[in-house]
Amino acid sequence: MRILQLHSNYIEYKPIQKEIAIAEETDKETKRLEEVVVLFTAVEEGDDETVAHKAVDEVKAFLEKLKVNRILIYPYAHLSSNLAKPSEALKVVKAMEAHAKAQGIETHRAPFGWNKQFTISIKGHPLAEQSRIILPTKAKKEAEKVSEALKAEEKLVSYWYILQPDGKMVPVEEFNFKGHENLEKFAKYEISKVRASQQMPPHVPLMKRLEIADYEAGSDPGNIRWYPKGRLIKSLIEQYVTAKVVEYGAMEVETPVMYDFNHPSLADYINRFPARQYVLKSEDRELFLRFAACFGQFLMVHDTQFSYRHMPLRVYELTRYSFRREKSGEVVGLRRLRAFTMPDCHAFCTDLEQAKKEFITRFKLCIQVLEGIGLTKDDYEAAFRFTKDFYEENKDFIKSLAEIFGKPVLVEMWSEPFFYFRLKWDFNFVDNQDKAAALSTDQIDVENAKRYEITYIDEKGERRYPLILHCSPSGAVERCIYALLEKAYKQQQKGEPPTLPLWLSPTQVRLIPMSEKFLEHCEKMAETLEANQIRVDIDERPLTIQKRIREAEMEWIPYIIVVGEKELESEALPVRDRKARKIRKMTLKELMDEIKSQVQDKPFRPLPLPKHLSKRPQFYG
RNA sequence: GCCUCGGUAGCUCAGCCUGGUAGAGCAACGGCCUUGUAAGCCGUAGGUCGCGGGAUCGAAGCCCGCCCGAGGCUCCA
């Protein structure tokens, strides 16, 4: 809303003719007001009652200064190029009038929708002429864009159970959680939303101190800056997940990050997905940033020729980025971001039988992927979510999933379908604040093929709609890193040294020469290690050994070797092994074999920083 | 988004209540030390006290608004 506020000796105005259909009724008499503050007001798109109140409140504060208590609200479109619809504008203007009257201000209002003639005399004092811009509080503006799914979710009724590996389903309040403390925390988090956090999430100081990632104040909250070490870790996980999904049989593609809000299939889908979007304007279009890879892939497959012979048809994209405009109070560290990297893999299946089979393949794939990243079943809990109907018809199938998982699973059952899927599972990491965050997930989608007009040709030559499985095999990559850091912190709380998996450690081996004399020997060792695809660096700074050891330990470096006189003479190196918490005598060859055996099936990238510590900048602290 | 708390040197923080010359440790930089497995010593430099406004002779400090972060609420594919 824009207001031109004029402290006037008098104003005279006269309605001449109606400009729009919804113009208010009025007589065409000349009106005159004296000693009045005139508010020429333009109502803009997105303005609402709250804005009207805010505007009046601001004006009121001003009136008190001027010691005036008479206003004229004068609708005046020419102040803005982004006007609200007349019907909305009239509502807002009326809200201003009502609120001003309620505040005890003598309030007059010129009719809305008329072409008017006016004469005004403005007082000359410094405060007589002012302009104001009142913006809607963000909440209100967003409320207009909240999807139907979000609204539906508010009304959603869930029934909670624990599904045991043997297939028995027990109401959650009857389940004995002994030995399943993590599941208990997860269930509480999901159901009662109770949590007892006194501290800030430990991964946040860790991600900063380890120079992995940090907040970027120059962006929107939840958009993260990645330092070289973090970029390496993230990149390795990205490569790993992609390799596993390709191995499973998916075709990797790339699709746009932004889409037309008014595209018919998309607009409809957005309303079935419980998330908020970033919206941006470009020329006359309203675009939104994707929150998953579904759009691009569906639009692509819509144009694809395929039959039952090609199915299940598997399409994959690593979205860098997916955007979700989470509530600001929810965005935290690497747990919940507004821009994140998510592998998203869809499988188009002929029928429920094929979908179920594929679902099981992917379920196993996800367990494997997380394991590779460094998260075992002990680190996360599973939730299965489905409609009652689906469960009744597919009991054995759901039981078989629980059996594969091998641990009790939290079940959320809905009496009616609210979303576009009928069955969904997710793996959830429970962190040091007892909060849960979903990692891998898969869903059976029964709606979107129709919505996007995706069809395949069946054995009889007829067009049919496939079922679509949506899977993120690892969940957001940032969230995996969050889970690894939180897990490391848990280790530390138990008195163990915190570690990252060896294949993700930015430095795998650090060499510390006793003095310059031994630098050359270190260089040779480093060359050998590098030739074997091991990330090695050399701390040749003129600091004490103790200090350099300490810093290497604080960086969580898995292997540290001090090189001095003895190492020139002997093959046996004193390797400080972080995990074993001791110095192990071994040859370089033995060390290399040990490392290779641990990282063999994982991708490799070279050291992301200068090899020599003396050449290395400090990104944080 | 709401409520509460916080934002002071690159980092961690003191100073704020009770207004009057901006502090420490770590890091950086310069030097000494030449080191055998988690902090050696001395020195130098480093600050729009988050941003904007207000009251005051005078603001890091008091008042108001905004931005960012944290905890809680809410929400969570």
Short mmCIF file of N, CA and C (backbone and C1' of nucleotides) in Angstrom, two decimals, chain A residues 153 195 197 201 215 324 326 330 336 424 433 435 443 514 545-547 549-550 565 567 574 576 618 620-621, chain B residues 1-2 10-12 26-28 34-40 67-77:
data_model
loop_
_atom_site.label_atom_id
_atom_site.label_comp_id
_atom_site.label_asym_id
_atom_site.label_seq_id
_atom_site.Cartn_x
_atom_site.Cartn_y
_atom_site.Cartn_z
N GLU A 153 -3.33 -31.02 5.27
CA GLU A 153 -2.50 -31.65 6.27
C GLU A 153 -2.90 -31.22 7.68
N ARG A 195 9.75 -32.50 22.65
CA ARG A 195 11.20 -32.60 22.56
C ARG A 195 11.80 -31.79 23.70
N SER A 197 15.03 -30.17 24.03
CA SER A 197 16.34 -29.67 23.63
C SER A 197 16.74 -28.44 24.43
N PRO A 201 21.92 -27.29 17.94
CA PRO A 201 22.33 -28.55 17.32
C PRO A 201 23.85 -28.62 17.17
N TYR A 215 26.63 -20.46 7.34
CA TYR A 215 25.51 -19.65 6.88
C TYR A 215 26.04 -18.57 5.95
N ARG A 324 12.77 -25.10 -1.10
CA ARG A 324 11.52 -25.10 -0.35
C ARG A 324 11.59 -23.95 0.63
N GLU A 326 10.91 -23.00 3.57
CA GLU A 326 10.47 -23.45 4.89
C GLU A 326 10.25 -22.23 5.78
N GLU A 330 12.05 -22.63 11.29
CA GLU A 330 12.35 -24.05 11.13
C GLU A 330 13.71 -24.30 10.48
N ARG A 336 17.64 -28.49 8.06
CA ARG A 336 16.51 -28.05 7.27
C ARG A 336 16.91 -26.78 6.54
N LYS A 424 4.04 -44.76 1.54
CA LYS A 424 5.29 -44.02 1.58
C LYS A 424 6.07 -44.55 2.76
N GLN A 433 19.45 -33.58 19.67
CA GLN A 433 18.37 -32.82 20.31
C GLN A 433 17.10 -33.66 20.36
N LYS A 435 15.62 -34.70 17.87
CA LYS A 435 14.76 -34.33 16.74
C LYS A 435 15.03 -35.30 15.60
N GLN A 443 7.83 -43.50 -2.46
CA GLN A 443 6.38 -43.38 -2.42
C GLN A 443 5.78 -44.05 -3.64
N MET A 514 59.60 -33.32 11.21
CA MET A 514 60.14 -32.77 12.47
C MET A 514 60.74 -31.40 12.25
N ILE A 545 55.84 -29.93 17.30
CA ILE A 545 55.18 -31.17 16.92
C ILE A 545 53.84 -31.28 17.63
N GLN A 546 53.88 -30.97 18.91
CA GLN A 546 52.67 -31.11 19.72
C GLN A 546 51.52 -30.30 19.16
N LYS A 547 51.88 -29.07 18.79
CA LYS A 547 50.85 -28.19 18.26
C LYS A 547 50.29 -28.72 16.94
N ILE A 549 50.28 -31.83 15.87
CA ILE A 549 49.47 -33.03 16.16
C ILE A 549 48.08 -32.61 16.63
N ARG A 550 48.07 -31.67 17.55
CA ARG A 550 46.80 -31.21 18.11
C ARG A 550 45.88 -30.71 17.00
N GLU A 565 64.26 -38.26 12.02
CA GLU A 565 65.49 -39.02 11.74
C GLU A 565 65.21 -40.52 11.58
N GLU A 567 62.62 -42.11 10.71
CA GLU A 567 61.84 -42.50 9.55
C GLU A 567 62.69 -42.50 8.27
N PRO A 574 55.63 -44.57 12.33
CA PRO A 574 54.71 -44.46 13.47
C PRO A 574 53.42 -43.79 13.01
N ARG A 576 49.82 -42.58 13.52
CA ARG A 576 48.88 -42.27 14.58
C ARG A 576 47.47 -42.49 14.02
N GLN A 618 42.75 -19.71 6.02
CA GLN A 618 41.87 -20.17 7.08
C GLN A 618 40.51 -19.58 6.79
N TYR A 620 37.68 -20.15 8.54
CA TYR A 620 36.84 -19.88 9.72
C TYR A 620 37.70 -19.95 10.97
N GLY A 621 37.46 -19.02 11.89
CA GLY A 621 38.09 -19.05 13.22
C GLY A 621 39.58 -18.93 13.15
P G B 1 9.33 -14.91 8.53
"O5'" G B 1 8.07 -15.09 9.47
"C5'" G B 1 6.90 -14.39 9.12
"C4'" G B 1 5.77 -14.92 9.97
"C3'" G B 1 5.96 -14.70 11.46
"O3'" G B 1 5.50 -13.42 11.82
"C1'" G B 1 5.34 -16.95 11.07
P C B 2 6.17 -12.62 13.02
"O5'" C B 2 5.64 -13.36 14.32
"C5'" C B 2 4.27 -13.24 14.69
"C4'" C B 2 4.01 -14.08 15.92
"C3'" C B 2 4.96 -13.83 17.08
"O3'" C B 2 4.54 -12.73 17.87
"C1'" C B 2 4.80 -16.16 16.69
P G B 10 37.07 -8.78 12.15
"O5'" G B 10 37.02 -10.35 11.86
"C5'" G B 10 36.50 -10.86 10.63
"C4'" G B 10 36.80 -12.33 10.59
"C3'" G B 10 36.31 -13.11 11.81
"O3'" G B 10 35.01 -13.62 11.59
"C1'" G B 10 38.62 -13.50 11.49
P C B 11 33.97 -13.73 12.81
"O5'" C B 11 34.56 -14.92 13.68
"C5'" C B 11 34.48 -16.27 13.22
"C4'" C B 11 35.03 -17.19 14.28
"C3'" C B 11 34.40 -17.05 15.66
"O3'" C B 11 33.23 -17.82 15.78
"C1'" C B 11 36.75 -16.99 15.88
P U B 12 32.09 -17.37 16.77
"O5'" U B 12 32.71 -17.64 18.21
"C5'" U B 12 32.93 -18.98 18.68
"C4'" U B 12 33.48 -18.94 20.08
"C3'" U B 12 32.70 -18.05 21.04
"O3'" U B 12 31.59 -18.73 21.58
"C1'" U B 12 35.02 -17.61 21.24
P C B 26 46.61 -16.77 23.57
"O5'" C B 26 45.77 -17.44 22.38
"C5'" C B 26 45.37 -18.81 22.45
"C4'" C B 26 44.39 -19.13 21.35
"C3'" C B 26 44.87 -18.88 19.93
"O3'" C B 26 45.69 -19.92 19.44
"C1'" C B 26 42.71 -17.99 20.17
P A B 27 46.88 -19.58 18.42
"O5'" A B 27 46.11 -19.03 17.12
"C5'" A B 27 45.42 -19.93 16.25
"C4'" A B 27 44.72 -19.16 15.16
"C3'" A B 27 45.62 -18.31 14.28
"O3'" A B 27 46.23 -19.06 13.25
"C1'" A B 27 43.76 -17.02 14.96
P A B 28 47.67 -18.63 12.71
"O5'" A B 28 47.38 -17.20 12.06
"C5'" A B 28 46.63 -17.08 10.86
"C4'" A B 28 46.64 -15.64 10.40
"C3'" A B 28 48.03 -15.04 10.24
"O3'" A B 28 48.54 -15.32 8.95
"C1'" A B 28 46.71 -13.57 11.53
P U B 34 67.19 -23.79 19.15
"O5'" U B 34 66.24 -24.83 18.40
"C5'" U B 34 65.65 -25.91 19.09
"C4'" U B 34 65.16 -26.92 18.07
"C3'" U B 34 66.26 -27.56 17.23
"O3'" U B 34 65.95 -28.91 17.01
"C1'" U B 34 64.70 -26.52 15.81
P U B 35 66.48 -30.00 18.00
"O5'" U B 35 65.09 -30.64 18.19
"C5'" U B 35 64.34 -31.32 18.87
"C4'" U B 35 63.00 -30.68 19.22
"C3'" U B 35 61.83 -31.58 18.89
"O3'" U B 35 61.02 -31.73 20.04
"C1'" U B 35 61.38 -29.37 18.23
P G B 36 61.22 -33.05 20.91
"O5'" G B 36 60.40 -34.12 20.06
"C5'" G B 36 58.99 -33.99 19.96
"C4'" G B 36 58.40 -35.37 19.71
"C3'" G B 36 58.65 -36.38 20.83
"O3'" G B 36 57.50 -37.22 20.90
"C1'" G B 36 59.50 -37.22 18.79
P U B 37 56.67 -37.35 22.25
"O5'" U B 37 55.17 -37.07 21.84
"C5'" U B 37 54.76 -35.73 21.54
"C4'" U B 37 53.50 -35.79 20.72
"C3'" U B 37 52.46 -36.76 21.27
"O3'" U B 37 51.18 -36.21 21.03
"C1'" U B 37 53.01 -37.35 19.06
P A B 38 50.13 -35.88 22.22
"O5'" A B 38 49.25 -34.79 21.48
"C5'" A B 38 49.84 -33.57 21.04
"C4'" A B 38 48.92 -32.41 21.35
"C3'" A B 38 48.58 -32.25 22.83
"O3'" A B 38 48.33 -30.87 23.07
"C1'" A B 38 46.63 -32.70 21.62
P A B 39 49.24 -30.08 24.20
"O5'" A B 39 49.83 -28.83 23.41
"C5'" A B 39 49.35 -28.47 22.13
"C4'" A B 39 49.65 -27.00 21.91
"C3'" A B 39 50.35 -26.27 23.06
"O3'" A B 39 50.92 -25.08 22.53
"C1'" A B 39 48.17 -25.50 22.91
P G B 40 52.37 -24.87 22.05
"O5'" G B 40 53.03 -23.85 23.08
"C5'" G B 40 53.47 -24.29 24.34
"C4'" G B 40 54.79 -23.64 24.68
"C3'" G B 40 54.81 -22.12 24.61
"O3'" G B 40 54.30 -21.53 25.78
"C1'" G B 40 56.68 -22.99 23.48
P C B 67 12.74 -7.71 9.22
"O5'" C B 67 14.31 -7.90 9.04
"C5'" C B 67 14.94 -7.60 7.80
"C4'" C B 67 16.43 -7.84 7.92
"C3'" C B 67 16.83 -9.22 8.42
"O3'" C B 67 16.83 -10.17 7.38
"C1'" C B 67 18.03 -7.60 9.62
P C B 68 16.51 -11.72 7.71
"O5'" C B 68 17.79 -12.23 8.51
"C5'" C B 68 19.05 -12.38 7.86
"C4'" C B 68 20.11 -12.70 8.88
"C3'" C B 68 19.84 -13.89 9.79
"O3'" C B 68 20.10 -15.12 9.16
"C1'" C B 68 20.58 -12.10 11.11
P G B 69 19.27 -16.42 9.62
"O5'" G B 69 19.93 -16.81 11.02
"C5'" G B 69 21.27 -17.25 11.09
"C4'" G B 69 21.68 -17.38 12.53
"C3'" G B 69 20.86 -18.32 13.38
"O3'" G B 69 21.24 -19.66 13.19
"C1'" G B 69 21.20 -16.32 14.56
P A B 70 20.19 -20.83 13.47
"O5'" A B 70 20.09 -20.83 15.06
"C5'" A B 70 21.16 -21.34 15.84
"C4'" A B 70 20.83 -21.20 17.30
"C3'" A B 70 19.55 -21.89 17.76
"O3'" A B 70 19.75 -23.26 18.00
"C1'" A B 70 19.60 -19.70 18.62
P G B 71 18.54 -24.26 17.88
"O5'" G B 71 17.67 -23.95 19.18
"C5'" G B 71 18.12 -24.36 20.45
"C4'" G B 71 17.14 -23.93 21.50
"C3'" G B 71 15.69 -24.32 21.25
"O3'" G B 71 15.42 -25.65 21.62
"C1'" G B 71 15.77 -22.05 21.83
P G B 72 14.24 -26.45 20.90
"O5'" G B 72 12.93 -25.73 21.43
"C5'" G B 72 12.53 -25.87 22.79
"C4'" G B 72 11.37 -24.96 23.07
"C3'" G B 72 10.13 -25.17 22.21
"O3'" G B 72 9.34 -26.24 22.67
"C1'" G B 72 10.63 -22.88 22.27
P C B 73 8.47 -27.09 21.64
"O5'" C B 73 7.37 -26.04 21.17
"C5'" C B 73 6.35 -25.60 22.06
"C4'" C B 73 5.50 -24.56 21.38
"C3'" C B 73 4.81 -25.01 20.11
"O3'" C B 73 3.63 -25.77 20.38
"C1'" C B 73 5.77 -22.90 19.75
P U B 74 3.28 -27.05 19.52
"O5'" U B 74 3.07 -26.46 18.06
"C5'" U B 74 1.91 -25.70 17.74
"C4'" U B 74 2.10 -25.02 16.42
"C3'" U B 74 2.34 -25.95 15.23
"O3'" U B 74 1.15 -26.51 14.74
"C1'" U B 74 3.91 -24.19 15.16
P C B 75 1.16 -28.01 14.21
"O5'" C B 75 2.14 -27.94 12.97
"C5'" C B 75 1.74 -27.26 11.77
"C4'" C B 75 2.91 -27.16 10.83
"C3'" C B 75 3.49 -28.50 10.35
"O3'" C B 75 2.73 -29.07 9.33
"C1'" C B 75 5.24 -27.06 10.97
P C B 76 2.68 -30.66 9.22
"O5'" C B 76 4.15 -31.03 8.71
"C5'" C B 76 4.56 -30.71 7.40
"C4'" C B 76 6.03 -30.94 7.26
"C3'" C B 76 6.49 -32.38 7.38
"O3'" C B 76 6.33 -33.07 6.16
"C1'" C B 76 7.88 -31.01 8.69
P A B 77 5.50 -34.43 6.15
"O5'" A B 77 6.05 -35.16 4.86
"C5'" A B 77 5.18 -35.47 3.81
"C4'" A B 77 6.02 -35.81 2.62
"C3'" A B 77 7.44 -36.27 2.95
"O3'" A B 77 7.49 -37.64 3.28
"C1'" A B 77 7.54 -34.59 1.32
#
